[in-house]
Amino acid sequence: MFERALGGSLVVAGLVAVMVGSACGTPRTTISSADDIPEDQWSRGVYLYGQHCSSCHGENGEGDEDTPSIAGTGAFSSEAPEGWSREVTFATAADVFAYVKEEMPALEPGTLSDDVYWTVVAYTLKQAQVDIGDDPLGPENGKAVKLR
Ligand code: HEC
């Protein structure tokens, strides 16, 4: 009985590994809490960006012909960059949060928790050289963090 149960769980573990392995390209993982990764918002951002954003925006936010760049000093312009269709203005971190929560990840928008959205926004703004201050970015200070 024990052996059969163990055998079954090994099969399940194997299947999960195969599913995770085949998910590359379009991440399927939906993380609703970031409890199991480091507390610090930057290192959580590195991880969560890699899970949910890098497949389209590139490992370092560089973008490509199908996806705008979200890194470097030109990113997060107040109006959409030439050729892209964002209609909202980016003036503060809270504007970026609202847009990203509404529209991203592009194929499954709104599927992440607010905590995960704030974390990837903090990470990407830092990648774009925006000074977000020393406190973790969130609903309390998002409006006060100006992009330019
Ligand atoms: C499936 C591909 C895909 C994924 C995954 C994805 N994005 Fe995007 N993202 C896009 C596309 C395409 C656009 C451009 C939309 C448009 O303007 O029509 C975009 C636009 C954006 C913009 C606006 C850029 C600008 O200046 O207008 C931000 C910010 C952004 N994404 C952040 C994120 C974050 C953060 C994540 C991870 C949670 C993410 N994206 C995941 C494809 C993706």
Short mmCIF file of C-alpha atoms and ligand atoms in Angstrom, two decimals:
data_model
loop_
_atom_site.label_atom_id
_atom_site.label_comp_id
_atom_site.label_asym_id
_atom_site.label_seq_id
_atom_site.Cartn_x
_atom_site.Cartn_y
_atom_site.Cartn_z
CA MET A 1 0.00 0.00 0.00
CA PHE A 2 2.74 2.44 1.00
CA GLU A 3 4.75 1.48 -2.05
CA ARG A 4 1.80 2.03 -4.34
CA ALA A 5 1.10 5.42 -2.83
CA LEU A 6 4.74 6.38 -3.17
CA GLY A 7 4.80 5.14 -6.76
CA GLY A 8 1.74 7.23 -7.52
CA SER A 9 3.21 10.37 -6.07
CA LEU A 10 6.41 9.88 -8.05
CA VAL A 11 4.36 9.63 -11.24
CA VAL A 12 2.53 12.82 -10.28
CA ALA A 13 5.82 14.57 -9.51
CA GLY A 14 7.12 13.45 -12.91
CA LEU A 15 4.06 14.80 -14.69
CA VAL A 16 4.32 18.13 -12.92
CA ALA A 17 7.97 18.36 -13.95
CA VAL A 18 7.03 17.67 -17.59
CA MET A 19 4.24 20.28 -17.48
CA VAL A 20 6.50 22.90 -15.96
CA GLY A 21 9.20 22.10 -18.50
CA SER A 22 6.84 22.45 -21.46
CA ALA A 23 5.39 25.74 -20.27
CA CYS A 24 8.37 27.79 -21.39
CA GLY A 25 7.52 30.61 -23.75
CA THR A 26 4.12 31.32 -22.28
CA PRO A 27 4.34 31.01 -18.51
CA ARG A 28 1.29 29.31 -17.07
CA THR A 29 2.19 29.61 -13.43
CA THR A 30 -0.16 31.89 -11.56
CA ILE A 31 1.43 33.03 -8.35
CA SER A 32 -1.01 34.80 -6.12
CA SER A 33 1.32 35.27 -3.22
CA ALA A 34 5.03 35.74 -3.10
CA ASP A 35 5.46 34.21 0.34
CA ASP A 36 7.92 31.53 -0.71
CA ILE A 37 10.51 33.85 -2.20
CA PRO A 38 12.78 36.46 -0.61
CA GLU A 39 11.10 39.39 1.14
CA ASP A 40 13.11 42.11 -0.51
CA GLN A 41 11.05 43.70 -3.29
CA TRP A 42 13.91 43.86 -5.77
CA SER A 43 14.84 40.18 -5.57
CA ARG A 44 11.18 39.18 -5.61
CA GLY A 45 10.83 41.44 -8.65
CA VAL A 46 13.66 39.69 -10.46
CA TYR A 47 11.94 36.38 -9.86
CA LEU A 48 8.37 37.47 -10.63
CA TYR A 49 9.40 39.44 -13.72
CA GLY A 50 11.10 36.27 -14.96
CA GLN A 51 7.95 34.26 -14.28
CA HIS A 52 5.37 36.59 -15.80
CA CYS A 53 6.89 39.22 -18.06
CA SER A 54 10.23 38.24 -19.57
CA SER A 55 8.77 35.82 -22.14
CA CYS A 56 7.50 38.84 -24.10
CA HIS A 57 9.42 41.86 -22.82
CA GLY A 58 12.79 40.10 -22.83
CA GLU A 59 15.10 39.05 -20.04
CA ASN A 60 16.09 42.66 -19.35
CA GLY A 61 12.96 44.45 -20.54
CA GLU A 62 14.50 45.24 -23.91
CA GLY A 63 11.37 44.24 -25.89
CA ASP A 64 11.34 43.31 -29.57
CA GLU A 65 9.24 43.97 -32.67
CA ASP A 66 6.12 42.53 -30.97
CA THR A 67 6.56 44.07 -27.52
CA PRO A 68 7.64 47.52 -26.33
CA SER A 69 10.79 48.03 -24.28
CA ILE A 70 10.18 48.62 -20.57
CA ALA A 71 13.79 49.17 -19.55
CA GLY A 72 16.28 51.99 -19.96
CA THR A 73 15.79 55.72 -19.70
CA GLY A 74 13.35 55.98 -22.64
CA ALA A 75 10.84 53.53 -21.16
CA PHE A 76 7.57 54.52 -19.46
CA SER A 77 7.16 57.63 -21.60
CA SER A 78 4.09 59.61 -20.65
CA GLU A 79 2.24 58.68 -23.85
CA ALA A 80 2.61 55.30 -25.58
CA PRO A 81 5.84 54.90 -27.53
CA GLU A 82 5.50 55.26 -31.32
CA GLY A 83 3.65 52.29 -32.78
CA TRP A 84 2.02 51.09 -29.52
CA SER A 85 -1.54 51.54 -28.40
CA ARG A 86 -1.53 52.41 -24.69
CA GLU A 87 -4.11 55.15 -24.14
CA VAL A 88 -3.41 56.07 -20.52
CA THR A 89 -0.73 58.57 -19.48
CA PHE A 90 2.12 57.38 -17.28
CA ALA A 91 2.87 60.10 -14.72
CA THR A 92 3.27 58.11 -11.50
CA ALA A 93 4.01 54.56 -10.43
CA ALA A 94 0.31 54.19 -9.59
CA ASP A 95 -0.57 54.86 -13.26
CA VAL A 96 1.79 52.09 -14.33
CA PHE A 97 0.36 49.74 -11.72
CA ALA A 98 -3.22 50.42 -12.92
CA TYR A 99 -2.28 49.84 -16.57
CA VAL A 100 -0.26 46.70 -15.90
CA LYS A 101 -2.98 45.23 -13.69
CA GLU A 102 -5.59 45.94 -16.38
CA GLU A 103 -3.57 44.81 -19.42
CA MET A 104 -0.73 42.48 -18.40
CA PRO A 105 0.40 39.76 -18.82
CA ALA A 106 -0.99 40.47 -22.31
CA LEU A 107 -2.53 37.00 -22.81
CA GLU A 108 -3.99 36.71 -19.31
CA PRO A 109 -4.49 40.23 -17.92
CA GLY A 110 -5.49 40.73 -14.31
CA THR A 111 -4.56 37.20 -13.25
CA LEU A 112 -1.90 38.18 -10.68
CA SER A 113 -2.33 39.57 -7.18
CA ASP A 114 -1.89 43.28 -6.42
CA ASP A 115 1.23 42.40 -4.45
CA VAL A 116 2.77 40.72 -7.49
CA TYR A 117 1.81 43.65 -9.73
CA TRP A 118 3.40 46.21 -7.37
CA THR A 119 6.49 44.05 -7.19
CA VAL A 120 6.99 43.74 -10.96
CA VAL A 121 6.20 47.45 -11.38
CA ALA A 122 8.83 48.35 -8.76
CA TYR A 123 11.34 46.11 -10.50
CA THR A 124 10.64 47.38 -14.02
CA LEU A 125 10.67 51.05 -12.94
CA LYS A 126 14.05 50.52 -11.34
CA GLN A 127 15.24 48.86 -14.55
CA ALA A 128 14.09 52.02 -16.35
CA GLN A 129 16.23 54.18 -14.00
CA VAL A 130 13.22 55.70 -12.21
CA ASP A 131 13.99 56.71 -8.62
CA ILE A 132 11.32 54.90 -6.61
CA GLY A 133 12.86 55.69 -3.22
CA ASP A 134 13.89 53.27 -0.51
CA ASP A 135 10.52 52.02 0.66
CA PRO A 136 8.80 49.10 -1.02
CA LEU A 137 6.44 50.39 -3.70
CA GLY A 138 2.74 49.88 -3.00
CA PRO A 139 -0.66 51.55 -2.75
CA GLU A 140 0.52 53.89 0.03
CA ASN A 141 3.29 55.58 -1.97
CA GLY A 142 2.52 54.69 -5.62
CA LYS A 143 0.95 58.06 -6.43
CA ALA A 144 3.83 59.96 -4.85
CA VAL A 145 6.44 58.25 -7.03
CA LYS A 146 6.68 60.48 -10.10
CA LEU A 147 8.21 59.06 -13.26
CA ARG A 148 9.82 62.32 -14.36
C1 HEC B 1 2.25 37.76 -23.92
C2 HEC B 1 3.20 38.87 -24.01
C3 HEC B 1 3.34 39.81 -22.85
C4 HEC B 1 3.53 39.50 -21.51
C5 HEC B 1 3.68 38.12 -20.88
C6 HEC B 1 3.62 40.76 -20.82
N1 HEC B 1 3.50 41.80 -21.70
FE1 HEC B 1 3.57 43.79 -21.25
N2 HEC B 1 3.12 44.24 -23.17
C7 HEC B 1 2.96 43.34 -24.21
C8 HEC B 1 2.54 44.06 -25.41
C9 HEC B 1 2.27 43.43 -26.77
C10 HEC B 1 2.45 45.42 -25.05
C11 HEC B 1 2.03 46.59 -25.94
C12 HEC B 1 0.53 46.76 -25.85
C13 HEC B 1 0.08 47.85 -26.80
O1 HEC B 1 0.52 49.01 -26.67
O2 HEC B 1 -0.72 47.54 -27.67
C14 HEC B 1 2.84 45.50 -23.65
C15 HEC B 1 2.90 46.69 -22.94
C16 HEC B 1 3.37 46.80 -21.64
C17 HEC B 1 3.60 48.05 -20.94
C18 HEC B 1 3.33 49.45 -21.50
C19 HEC B 1 4.53 49.98 -22.24
C20 HEC B 1 4.26 51.36 -22.78
O3 HEC B 1 5.12 52.24 -22.57
O4 HEC B 1 3.20 51.58 -23.38
C21 HEC B 1 4.05 47.75 -19.70
C22 HEC B 1 4.44 48.74 -18.60
C23 HEC B 1 4.10 46.31 -19.62
N3 HEC B 1 3.69 45.77 -20.80
C24 HEC B 1 4.50 45.62 -18.50
C25 HEC B 1 4.40 44.23 -18.37
C26 HEC B 1 4.66 43.52 -17.14
C27 HEC B 1 5.10 44.17 -15.84
C28 HEC B 1 4.45 42.21 -17.40
C29 HEC B 1 4.51 41.06 -16.43
C30 HEC B 1 3.50 41.07 -15.41
C31 HEC B 1 4.08 42.08 -18.80
N4 HEC B 1 4.06 43.34 -19.35
C32 HEC B 1 3.83 40.88 -19.45
C33 HEC B 1 3.15 41.97 -24.13
C34 HEC B 1 3.32 41.27 -22.95
#
